[in-house]
Amino acid sequence: MDLTDELERSIPTAPIAGPVLPSAAERLQEGRRIRRRRRTVGGLGTLAVGVLVAGGVTLVDLPAQQDPPSAGGVEAGDTDDQLWRTMDPVPQLQGAGQAFYDTDGSLVVRDGAEVLKRLDDLPGVEPPVQSVALVTRWHGNVYWTFAWNEGDDATSSTVAPTELPSSATFGQWVADMTARTAAEQSGARYVTLDADGGLVPAQMGVVVLQQTTDVPAGMLREGEPAAVGVIAVGDAELCVGAADGDVTYQSAREHGPDLSGCREMLEGWHPYA
Amino acid sequence: MRDESARDRDYVAFVEGRQAHLRRIAYAVTGDWHAADDVLQTALTKLYLAWPRLRGSGTEEAYARRIIVTTDVDRRRRPWRRERSGLDGLDAAAPTGLPTEERSALLDALQALPTMQRKVVVLRHWLGLSVAETAAELGIGEGTVKSHSHRALEALRGTLTSR
């Protein structure tokens, strides 16, 4: 009697009744949703808005043009928080979001926003991904925006530099966002986790600046190492969360700049989703 | 064609081809279709997140299978049920197993095994993994795999010989 054959006969292939398996397309959408959620975890003063497109058709209703937001009587010099509360009819431009990639690959900048500086196709983000970094002025406030577009998944993040917890320059913040995006794009890892929960550089030029195994509860898994850290990758400084075979990166200039800020940012991250 | 689109197409193709088999593995280790579907969703989501580095490596299925095994360990170990990624409208109630008369004695005996013994049987004796591969997927030593296998086969022997 062959045990393999017996098991093959005994283990059912599907329940007799009940739900059918979700389609592969639904699995894909769920994976994308979790990935977008990871990208937007934390975010003091940050707007990170994903745009999903399936089969070339935009899933959100996107007007070709929109009026400058006037609801709420936003005036020059209003705080970012006031602007955040301003309802905008364009889903991609909630709050103070300044720009996003449209489905045809063109960059849409918010009406009324003045572009003070624009950097296209940032080094480190490999084609065919499009990327841009902008400095804009809108209602008297200055914003930094980083947007990238993979065709069917586009993301835009905007920060008000005056609200960052660090005194970062635009160039430093862009370096952070570029390094983070490059890792997401390629799946490359800057660090790995050893058996004791220590972050170890996985590439030349990566330096672990700070780290701790005192991680948020959501990252903990019995018997598995986990760590939070701050690393330098060239000019970039990144918050790192590592657990259960997963690693996530965020800008340390935006969420850090030290361990306590990174740890707080990772309160919402669950590595095993 | 953008690389992202090709990447996602490959993921969809993999899921279409393998998710029914992976669900069956999840059922074999959990003994419950609800739990199997939970574990499978978690595994496929994590696989998607890791897809850029796994795609084309030949390890995609092993990665998903390992998550199924380790996620189930986690689910059973915790006193509470973790919030999971779900798909709206697809979580309707389902039978949690076969009707009693349709469950085989061997399946019952398999489910009655201690968790790690059951997983060793599934990986080693159903899926045909080597001792070393089974040890790697379960994160235990090869000697431990052999001892679990020995005890599990002894426990199953009565069921097998009585058929």
CSV table of C-alpha atoms in Angstrom, one decimal:
chain,number,residue,atom,x,y,z
A,1,MET,CA,0.0,0.0,0.0
A,2,ASP,CA,1.5,3.3,-1.1
A,3,LEU,CA,1.0,6.1,1.4
A,4,THR,CA,1.4,8.8,-1.3
A,5,ASP,CA,-1.4,7.3,-3.3
A,6,GLU,CA,-3.6,6.8,-0.3
A,7,LEU,CA,-3.1,10.5,0.7
A,8,GLU,CA,-3.8,11.6,-2.9
A,9,ARG,CA,-7.1,9.7,-2.8
A,10,SER,CA,-8.0,10.9,0.8
A,11,ILE,CA,-7.3,14.6,0.6
A,12,PRO,CA,-10.2,16.3,-1.1
A,13,THR,CA,-9.6,18.7,-4.0
A,14,ALA,CA,-12.2,21.2,-3.0
A,15,PRO,CA,-15.2,21.5,-0.7
A,16,ILE,CA,-18.4,19.9,-1.9
A,17,ALA,CA,-20.3,23.1,-1.5
A,18,GLY,CA,-19.3,26.7,-0.6
A,19,PRO,CA,-17.5,29.6,-2.2
A,20,VAL,CA,-15.6,29.2,-5.4
A,21,LEU,CA,-12.0,30.2,-5.3
A,22,PRO,CA,-11.4,33.9,-6.0
A,23,SER,CA,-10.1,34.5,-9.5
A,24,ALA,CA,-6.5,35.1,-10.2
A,25,ALA,CA,-7.4,38.7,-11.1
A,26,GLU,CA,-9.0,39.2,-7.7
A,27,ARG,CA,-5.9,37.8,-6.0
A,28,LEU,CA,-3.9,40.3,-8.0
A,29,GLN,CA,-6.1,43.2,-7.0
A,30,GLU,CA,-5.8,42.2,-3.4
A,31,GLY,CA,-2.0,42.0,-3.7
A,32,ARG,CA,-2.0,45.5,-5.2
A,33,ARG,CA,-4.2,46.8,-2.4
A,34,ILE,CA,-1.9,45.5,0.3
A,35,ARG,CA,1.1,46.9,-1.5
A,36,ARG,CA,-0.5,50.3,-1.8
A,37,ARG,CA,-1.4,50.2,1.9
A,38,ARG,CA,2.2,49.4,2.8
A,39,ARG,CA,3.4,52.4,0.7
A,40,THR,CA,1.0,54.7,2.6
A,41,VAL,CA,1.7,53.4,6.1
A,42,GLY,CA,2.3,56.2,8.6
A,43,GLY,CA,2.7,59.5,6.9
A,44,LEU,CA,2.8,62.7,8.9
A,45,GLY,CA,1.7,65.3,6.4
A,46,THR,CA,2.1,62.8,3.6
A,47,LEU,CA,-0.4,62.1,0.9
A,48,ALA,CA,0.2,58.9,-0.9
A,49,VAL,CA,-2.5,58.1,-3.4
A,50,GLY,CA,-2.6,55.0,-5.6
A,51,VAL,CA,-4.2,55.0,-9.0
A,52,LEU,CA,-5.4,51.6,-10.2
A,53,VAL,CA,-6.0,50.9,-13.8
A,54,ALA,CA,-7.1,47.7,-15.2
A,55,GLY,CA,-6.9,46.9,-18.9
A,56,GLY,CA,-6.2,50.5,-19.6
A,57,VAL,CA,-9.4,51.7,-18.1
A,58,THR,CA,-9.2,54.0,-15.2
A,59,LEU,CA,-11.2,52.8,-12.2
A,60,VAL,CA,-11.7,56.2,-10.8
A,61,ASP,CA,-13.8,59.0,-12.4
A,62,LEU,CA,-11.3,61.5,-13.4
A,63,PRO,CA,-12.4,64.9,-14.7
A,64,ALA,CA,-10.2,66.3,-17.4
A,65,GLN,CA,-9.9,69.6,-15.5
A,66,GLN,CA,-10.8,70.7,-12.0
A,67,ASP,CA,-11.2,74.1,-10.4
A,68,PRO,CA,-8.7,75.2,-7.8
A,69,PRO,CA,-10.2,74.2,-4.5
A,70,SER,CA,-12.1,77.0,-2.9
A,71,ALA,CA,-14.4,75.2,-0.5
A,72,GLY,CA,-13.6,76.2,3.0
A,73,GLY,CA,-12.2,79.5,2.0
A,74,VAL,CA,-8.6,78.4,1.8
A,75,GLU,CA,-6.4,81.4,1.7
A,76,ALA,CA,-2.7,81.9,1.1
A,77,GLY,CA,-0.7,80.8,4.1
A,78,ASP,CA,-3.3,78.4,5.4
A,79,THR,CA,-1.8,75.4,7.2
A,80,ASP,CA,-1.5,72.1,5.6
A,81,ASP,CA,-4.0,70.7,8.0
A,82,GLN,CA,-6.6,73.2,6.8
A,83,LEU,CA,-5.8,72.3,3.2
A,84,TRP,CA,-6.1,68.7,4.0
A,85,ARG,CA,-9.6,69.2,5.1
A,86,THR,CA,-10.5,70.9,1.9
A,87,MET,CA,-12.6,68.4,-0.1
A,88,ASP,CA,-11.3,68.0,-3.6
A,89,PRO,CA,-13.4,66.3,-6.3
A,90,VAL,CA,-10.4,64.6,-7.9
A,91,PRO,CA,-9.6,61.4,-6.0
A,92,GLN,CA,-6.0,61.5,-6.9
A,93,LEU,CA,-5.6,65.0,-5.4
A,94,GLN,CA,-7.0,64.6,-2.0
A,95,GLY,CA,-5.9,67.2,0.5
A,96,ALA,CA,-2.8,69.0,-0.6
A,97,GLY,CA,-1.7,66.5,-3.2
A,98,GLN,CA,0.0,68.3,-6.0
A,99,ALA,CA,0.4,66.0,-8.9
A,100,PHE,CA,-0.1,62.5,-10.3
A,101,TYR,CA,0.5,60.5,-13.4
A,102,ASP,CA,-2.6,60.1,-15.5
A,103,THR,CA,-3.4,56.8,-17.3
A,104,ASP,CA,-1.8,58.0,-20.5
A,105,GLY,CA,1.5,58.6,-18.7
A,106,SER,CA,1.1,62.4,-18.6
A,107,LEU,CA,1.8,64.2,-15.4
A,108,VAL,CA,-1.2,66.1,-14.1
A,109,VAL,CA,-0.4,69.0,-11.8
A,110,ARG,CA,-3.0,70.6,-9.6
A,111,ASP,CA,-4.6,73.7,-11.1
A,112,GLY,CA,-3.3,76.7,-9.3
A,113,ALA,CA,-0.1,75.1,-8.2
A,114,GLU,CA,3.1,76.8,-9.4
A,115,VAL,CA,5.9,74.5,-10.2
A,116,LEU,CA,9.1,75.9,-8.8
A,117,LYS,CA,11.4,73.0,-9.6
A,118,ARG,CA,11.0,69.8,-11.5
A,119,LEU,CA,13.3,66.8,-11.8
A,120,ASP,CA,12.3,64.1,-14.3
A,121,ASP,CA,13.4,60.4,-14.6
A,122,LEU,CA,15.2,60.3,-11.4
A,123,PRO,CA,18.4,58.2,-11.3
A,124,GLY,CA,18.0,54.9,-9.6
A,125,VAL,CA,14.4,54.4,-10.8
A,126,GLU,CA,14.8,52.3,-13.8
A,127,PRO,CA,12.8,52.7,-17.0
A,128,PRO,CA,10.0,51.9,-18.0
A,129,VAL,CA,8.9,53.4,-14.7
A,130,GLN,CA,8.4,57.1,-15.0
A,131,SER,CA,9.3,59.3,-12.0
A,132,VAL,CA,9.3,63.0,-11.2
A,133,ALA,CA,10.0,65.2,-8.2
A,134,LEU,CA,8.4,68.6,-7.9
A,135,VAL,CA,8.6,71.7,-5.7
A,136,THR,CA,5.4,73.6,-5.9
A,137,ARG,CA,3.7,76.5,-4.3
A,138,TRP,CA,0.0,76.4,-3.7
A,139,HIS,CA,-2.0,78.8,-1.6
A,140,GLY,CA,1.2,80.3,-0.3
A,141,ASN,CA,2.6,77.0,0.9
A,142,VAL,CA,5.5,75.1,-0.5
A,143,TYR,CA,5.1,71.3,-1.2
A,144,TRP,CA,7.4,68.6,-2.3
A,145,THR,CA,5.9,65.8,-4.5
A,146,PHE,CA,7.4,62.5,-5.7
A,147,ALA,CA,5.3,60.6,-8.3
A,148,TRP,CA,6.1,57.5,-10.2
A,149,ASN,CA,4.2,55.5,-12.7
A,150,GLU,CA,4.4,51.8,-13.6
A,151,GLY,CA,1.6,51.9,-16.1
A,152,ASP,CA,-1.1,50.2,-14.2
A,153,ASP,CA,0.0,51.3,-10.8
A,154,ALA,CA,0.9,54.9,-10.1
A,155,THR,CA,1.6,56.5,-6.8
A,156,SER,CA,2.1,60.1,-5.7
A,157,SER,CA,3.4,61.4,-2.4
A,158,THR,CA,3.3,65.0,-1.3
A,159,VAL,CA,4.8,66.5,1.9
A,160,ALA,CA,4.8,70.0,3.3
A,161,PRO,CA,8.6,70.4,4.2
A,162,THR,CA,7.8,72.7,7.1
A,163,GLU,CA,6.0,69.8,8.8
A,164,LEU,CA,8.8,67.2,8.4
A,165,PRO,CA,10.3,66.1,11.6
A,166,SER,CA,13.8,66.7,10.2
A,167,SER,CA,15.5,69.6,8.5
A,168,ALA,CA,15.8,67.8,5.3
A,169,THR,CA,16.6,69.4,2.0
A,170,PHE,CA,14.5,68.7,-1.1
A,171,GLY,CA,17.4,66.7,-2.6
A,172,GLN,CA,17.7,64.5,0.5
A,173,TRP,CA,14.0,63.8,0.6
A,174,VAL,CA,14.1,62.9,-3.1
A,175,ALA,CA,17.0,60.6,-2.5
A,176,ASP,CA,15.0,58.8,0.2
A,177,MET,CA,12.0,58.5,-2.1
A,178,THR,CA,14.1,57.3,-5.0
A,179,ALA,CA,15.8,54.7,-2.9
A,180,ARG,CA,12.6,53.4,-1.5
A,181,THR,CA,11.0,53.3,-5.0
A,182,ALA,CA,14.0,51.5,-6.5
A,183,ALA,CA,13.6,48.8,-3.8
A,184,GLU,CA,9.9,48.4,-4.5
A,185,GLN,CA,10.4,48.3,-8.2
A,186,SER,CA,13.1,45.7,-8.3
A,187,GLY,CA,12.4,43.8,-5.1
A,188,ALA,CA,16.1,44.4,-4.1
A,189,ARG,CA,17.0,44.4,-0.5
A,190,TYR,CA,19.3,46.8,1.2
A,191,VAL,CA,19.4,44.8,4.4
A,192,THR,CA,18.6,41.3,5.6
A,193,LEU,CA,17.8,40.1,9.1
A,194,ASP,CA,20.0,37.7,10.9
A,195,ALA,CA,18.7,35.0,13.3
A,196,ASP,CA,19.1,37.3,16.3
A,197,GLY,CA,17.1,40.1,14.7
A,198,GLY,CA,20.1,42.2,13.6
A,199,LEU,CA,19.9,44.2,10.4
A,200,VAL,CA,22.8,43.3,8.1
A,201,PRO,CA,23.7,45.3,5.0
A,202,ALA,CA,22.9,43.3,1.9
A,203,GLN,CA,24.6,45.7,-0.6
A,204,MET,CA,27.8,47.7,-0.8
A,205,GLY,CA,27.3,51.2,0.4
A,206,VAL,CA,24.5,50.4,2.8
A,207,VAL,CA,25.2,51.4,6.4
A,208,VAL,CA,22.9,50.5,9.3
A,209,LEU,CA,22.8,53.7,11.4
A,210,GLN,CA,20.5,52.6,14.2
A,211,GLN,CA,18.5,49.5,15.0
A,212,THR,CA,16.4,47.9,17.6
A,213,THR,CA,14.6,44.6,18.2
A,214,ASP,CA,12.0,46.5,20.3
A,215,VAL,CA,9.5,46.5,17.5
A,216,PRO,CA,5.8,47.3,17.4
A,217,ALA,CA,3.5,44.5,18.4
A,218,GLY,CA,2.1,44.0,14.9
A,219,MET,CA,5.5,43.0,13.7
A,220,LEU,CA,6.0,40.4,16.4
A,221,ARG,CA,5.8,36.7,15.7
A,222,GLU,CA,6.7,34.1,18.2
A,223,GLY,CA,10.1,32.8,17.6
A,224,GLU,CA,10.8,35.0,14.6
A,225,PRO,CA,13.3,37.8,14.6
A,226,ALA,CA,12.2,41.3,13.8
A,227,ALA,CA,13.8,44.7,13.8
A,228,VAL,CA,13.3,48.4,13.2
A,229,GLY,CA,16.2,50.5,12.0
A,230,VAL,CA,17.5,53.5,10.2
A,231,ILE,CA,19.9,52.9,7.3
A,232,ALA,CA,21.9,55.0,4.8
A,233,VAL,CA,21.9,54.1,1.2
A,234,GLY,CA,24.1,56.6,-0.6
A,235,ASP,CA,22.5,60.0,0.1
A,236,ALA,CA,19.2,58.4,1.2
A,237,GLU,CA,18.2,57.6,4.8
A,238,LEU,CA,15.5,55.1,5.2
A,239,CYS,CA,13.4,53.7,8.0
A,240,VAL,CA,13.4,49.9,7.8
A,241,GLY,CA,11.0,47.4,9.2
A,242,ALA,CA,12.1,43.8,8.8
A,243,ALA,CA,10.2,40.7,10.0
A,244,ASP,CA,9.0,37.3,8.7
A,245,GLY,CA,11.0,37.5,5.5
A,246,ASP,CA,9.6,40.9,4.6
A,247,VAL,CA,11.3,44.3,4.6
A,248,THR,CA,9.6,47.6,4.2
A,249,TYR,CA,11.3,51.0,3.6
A,250,GLN,CA,10.1,54.6,4.1
A,251,SER,CA,11.9,57.9,4.0
A,252,ALA,CA,13.6,58.6,7.3
A,253,ARG,CA,13.6,62.3,6.6
A,254,GLU,CA,9.8,62.1,6.4
A,255,HIS,CA,9.1,59.6,9.2
A,256,GLY,CA,12.2,59.4,11.4
A,257,PRO,CA,14.6,60.9,11.6
A,258,ASP,CA,15.5,58.5,14.4
A,259,LEU,CA,14.4,55.1,15.7
A,260,SER,CA,11.5,56.4,17.6
A,261,GLY,CA,9.9,58.0,14.6
A,262,CYS,CA,10.5,55.0,12.4
A,263,ARG,CA,9.1,52.7,15.1
A,264,GLU,CA,6.0,54.9,15.4
A,265,MET,CA,5.6,54.9,11.6
A,266,LEU,CA,5.7,51.1,11.6
A,267,GLU,CA,2.9,50.7,14.1
A,268,GLY,CA,0.6,50.2,11.1
A,269,TRP,CA,2.8,47.6,9.3
A,270,HIS,CA,2.0,43.9,9.6
A,271,PRO,CA,4.6,42.0,7.7
A,272,TYR,CA,2.4,39.0,7.1
A,273,ALA,CA,-0.6,41.2,6.0
B,1,MET,CA,4.7,46.5,-22.9
B,2,ARG,CA,5.6,47.7,-19.5
B,3,ASP,CA,7.6,45.3,-17.3
B,4,GLU,CA,5.0,45.8,-14.5
B,5,SER,CA,2.3,44.5,-16.7
B,6,ALA,CA,4.3,41.5,-17.7
B,7,ARG,CA,5.1,40.8,-14.1
B,8,ASP,CA,1.5,40.9,-13.1
B,9,ARG,CA,0.5,38.7,-16.0
B,10,ASP,CA,3.0,36.1,-14.8
B,11,TYR,CA,1.6,36.3,-11.3
B,12,VAL,CA,-2.0,35.8,-12.6
B,13,ALA,CA,-0.9,32.9,-14.7
B,14,PHE,CA,0.8,31.3,-11.7
B,15,VAL,CA,-2.2,31.8,-9.5
B,16,GLU,CA,-4.6,30.4,-12.2
B,17,GLY,CA,-2.4,27.4,-12.5
B,18,ARG,CA,-1.5,26.6,-8.9
B,19,GLN,CA,-4.0,28.1,-6.5
B,20,ALA,CA,-6.3,25.0,-6.5
B,21,HIS,CA,-3.4,22.8,-5.6
B,22,LEU,CA,-2.2,25.2,-3.0
B,23,ARG,CA,-5.6,25.4,-1.5
B,24,ARG,CA,-5.6,21.6,-1.2
B,25,ILE,CA,-2.3,21.7,0.6
B,26,ALA,CA,-3.7,24.3,3.0
B,27,TYR,CA,-6.7,22.1,3.7
B,28,ALA,CA,-4.4,19.1,4.3
B,29,VAL,CA,-2.5,21.0,7.0
B,30,THR,CA,-5.5,22.8,8.6
B,31,GLY,CA,-8.3,20.3,8.1
B,32,ASP,CA,-10.8,23.1,7.7
B,33,TRP,CA,-11.8,24.9,4.4
B,34,HIS,CA,-12.3,28.3,6.1
B,35,ALA,CA,-8.8,28.2,7.6
B,36,ALA,CA,-7.4,26.9,4.3
B,37,ASP,CA,-8.9,29.8,2.4
B,38,ASP,CA,-7.6,32.3,5.0
B,39,VAL,CA,-4.1,30.8,4.8
B,40,LEU,CA,-4.2,30.7,1.0
B,41,GLN,CA,-5.2,34.3,0.7
B,42,THR,CA,-2.4,35.3,3.0
B,43,ALA,CA,0.1,33.2,1.1
B,44,LEU,CA,-0.9,34.6,-2.3
B,45,THR,CA,-0.8,38.2,-1.1
B,46,LYS,CA,2.7,37.7,0.3
B,47,LEU,CA,3.7,36.0,-2.8
B,48,TYR,CA,2.6,39.0,-4.8
B,49,LEU,CA,4.6,41.3,-2.6
B,50,ALA,CA,7.6,39.1,-3.1
B,51,TRP,CA,6.9,38.5,-6.8
B,52,PRO,CA,9.5,41.0,-8.2
B,53,ARG,CA,12.3,39.0,-6.7
B,54,LEU,CA,10.8,35.5,-7.0
B,55,ARG,CA,9.4,35.7,-10.5
B,56,GLY,CA,11.1,33.2,-12.8
B,57,SER,CA,13.2,31.8,-10.0
B,58,GLY,CA,11.5,28.5,-9.9
B,59,THR,CA,10.9,28.9,-6.2
B,60,GLU,CA,7.5,30.6,-6.5
B,61,GLU,CA,5.4,27.6,-5.4
B,62,ALA,CA,7.8,26.6,-2.7
B,63,TYR,CA,7.6,30.2,-1.3
B,64,ALA,CA,3.8,30.1,-1.3
B,65,ARG,CA,3.8,26.6,0.2
B,66,ARG,CA,6.1,27.6,3.0
B,67,ILE,CA,3.9,30.6,3.9
B,68,ILE,CA,0.9,28.2,4.0
B,69,VAL,CA,2.7,26.0,6.5
B,70,THR,CA,4.2,28.8,8.6
B,71,THR,CA,1.0,30.9,8.6
B,72,ASP,CA,-1.0,27.9,9.8
B,73,VAL,CA,1.5,27.5,12.6
B,74,ASP,CA,1.0,31.1,13.5
B,75,ARG,CA,-2.8,30.8,13.3
B,76,ARG,CA,-2.9,27.9,15.6
B,77,ARG,CA,-0.4,29.3,18.0
B,78,ARG,CA,-2.1,32.6,18.6
B,79,PRO,CA,-5.1,32.8,21.0
B,80,TRP,CA,-6.8,35.3,18.8
B,81,ARG,CA,-7.4,35.4,15.1
B,82,ARG,CA,-5.4,37.8,13.2
B,83,GLU,CA,-7.0,40.3,11.0
B,84,ARG,CA,-6.4,39.1,7.5
B,85,SER,CA,-6.5,40.3,4.0
B,86,GLY,CA,-9.9,39.3,2.5
B,87,LEU,CA,-11.8,39.6,-0.7
B,88,ASP,CA,-15.2,41.2,-0.4
B,89,GLY,CA,-18.1,39.0,-1.2
B,90,LEU,CA,-16.1,35.9,-1.3
B,91,ASP,CA,-16.1,35.1,2.4
B,92,ALA,CA,-19.5,33.5,2.5
B,93,ALA,CA,-20.1,30.6,4.8
B,94,ALA,CA,-18.8,27.3,3.6
B,95,PRO,CA,-18.8,23.8,4.9
B,96,THR,CA,-15.8,23.4,7.2
B,97,GLY,CA,-15.1,19.9,6.0
B,98,LEU,CA,-16.5,17.0,4.2
B,99,PRO,CA,-19.6,15.4,5.5
B,100,THR,CA,-18.7,12.8,8.0
B,101,GLU,CA,-19.5,9.9,5.9
B,102,GLU,CA,-17.3,11.2,3.1
B,103,ARG,CA,-14.2,11.8,5.1
B,104,SER,CA,-11.8,9.0,4.8
B,105,ALA,CA,-10.4,7.2,7.8
B,106,LEU,CA,-6.9,8.2,6.6
B,107,LEU,CA,-7.8,11.9,6.4
B,108,ASP,CA,-9.3,11.7,9.9
B,109,ALA,CA,-6.1,10.0,11.2
B,110,LEU,CA,-4.0,12.7,9.4
B,111,GLN,CA,-5.9,15.5,11.1
B,112,ALA,CA,-5.6,13.8,14.5
B,113,LEU,CA,-1.8,13.9,14.3
B,114,PRO,CA,0.1,16.6,16.2
B,115,THR,CA,0.6,19.7,14.0
B,116,MET,CA,4.2,19.2,13.0
B,117,GLN,CA,3.8,15.5,12.4
B,118,ARG,CA,0.9,16.2,10.1
B,119,LYS,CA,2.9,18.8,8.2
B,120,VAL,CA,5.8,16.4,7.8
B,121,VAL,CA,3.4,13.8,6.4
B,122,VAL,CA,1.9,16.3,3.9
B,123,LEU,CA,5.3,17.6,2.7
B,124,ARG,CA,7.3,14.4,2.8
B,125,HIS,CA,4.9,11.7,2.1
B,126,TRP,CA,2.2,13.3,0.0
B,127,LEU,CA,4.1,16.0,-1.9
B,128,GLY,CA,7.2,14.0,-2.1
B,129,LEU,CA,9.7,16.5,-0.7
B,130,SER,CA,13.1,15.2,0.5
B,131,VAL,CA,14.0,15.2,4.1
B,132,ALA,CA,16.2,18.2,3.5
B,133,GLU,CA,13.5,20.1,1.6
B,134,THR,CA,10.9,19.3,4.3
B,135,ALA,CA,13.3,20.5,7.0
B,136,ALA,CA,13.9,23.7,5.1
B,137,GLU,CA,10.2,24.4,4.5
B,138,LEU,CA,9.3,23.8,8.1
B,139,GLY,CA,12.3,25.5,9.6
B,140,ILE,CA,13.4,22.5,11.6
B,141,GLY,CA,16.3,20.1,11.5
B,142,GLU,CA,16.5,17.0,9.3
B,143,GLY,CA,16.7,14.8,12.3
B,144,THR,CA,13.5,16.3,13.6
B,145,VAL,CA,11.8,15.7,10.3
B,146,LYS,CA,12.8,12.0,10.6
B,147,SER,CA,11.6,11.6,14.1
B,148,HIS,CA,8.3,13.3,13.3
B,149,SER,CA,7.9,11.2,10.2
B,150,HIS,CA,8.6,8.0,12.2
B,151,ARG,CA,6.0,8.8,14.8
B,152,ALA,CA,3.4,9.9,12.3
B,153,LEU,CA,3.8,6.8,10.2
B,154,GLU,CA,3.4,4.6,13.3
B,155,ALA,CA,0.2,6.5,14.2
B,156,LEU,CA,-1.1,6.1,10.7
B,157,ARG,CA,-0.1,2.5,10.3
B,158,GLY,CA,-3.2,1.2,12.1
B,159,THR,CA,-5.4,3.1,9.8
B,160,LEU,CA,-3.5,2.0,6.7
B,161,THR,CA,-3.4,-1.7,7.6
B,162,SER,CA,-7.1,-1.9,8.6
B,163,ARG,CA,-8.2,-0.8,5.1
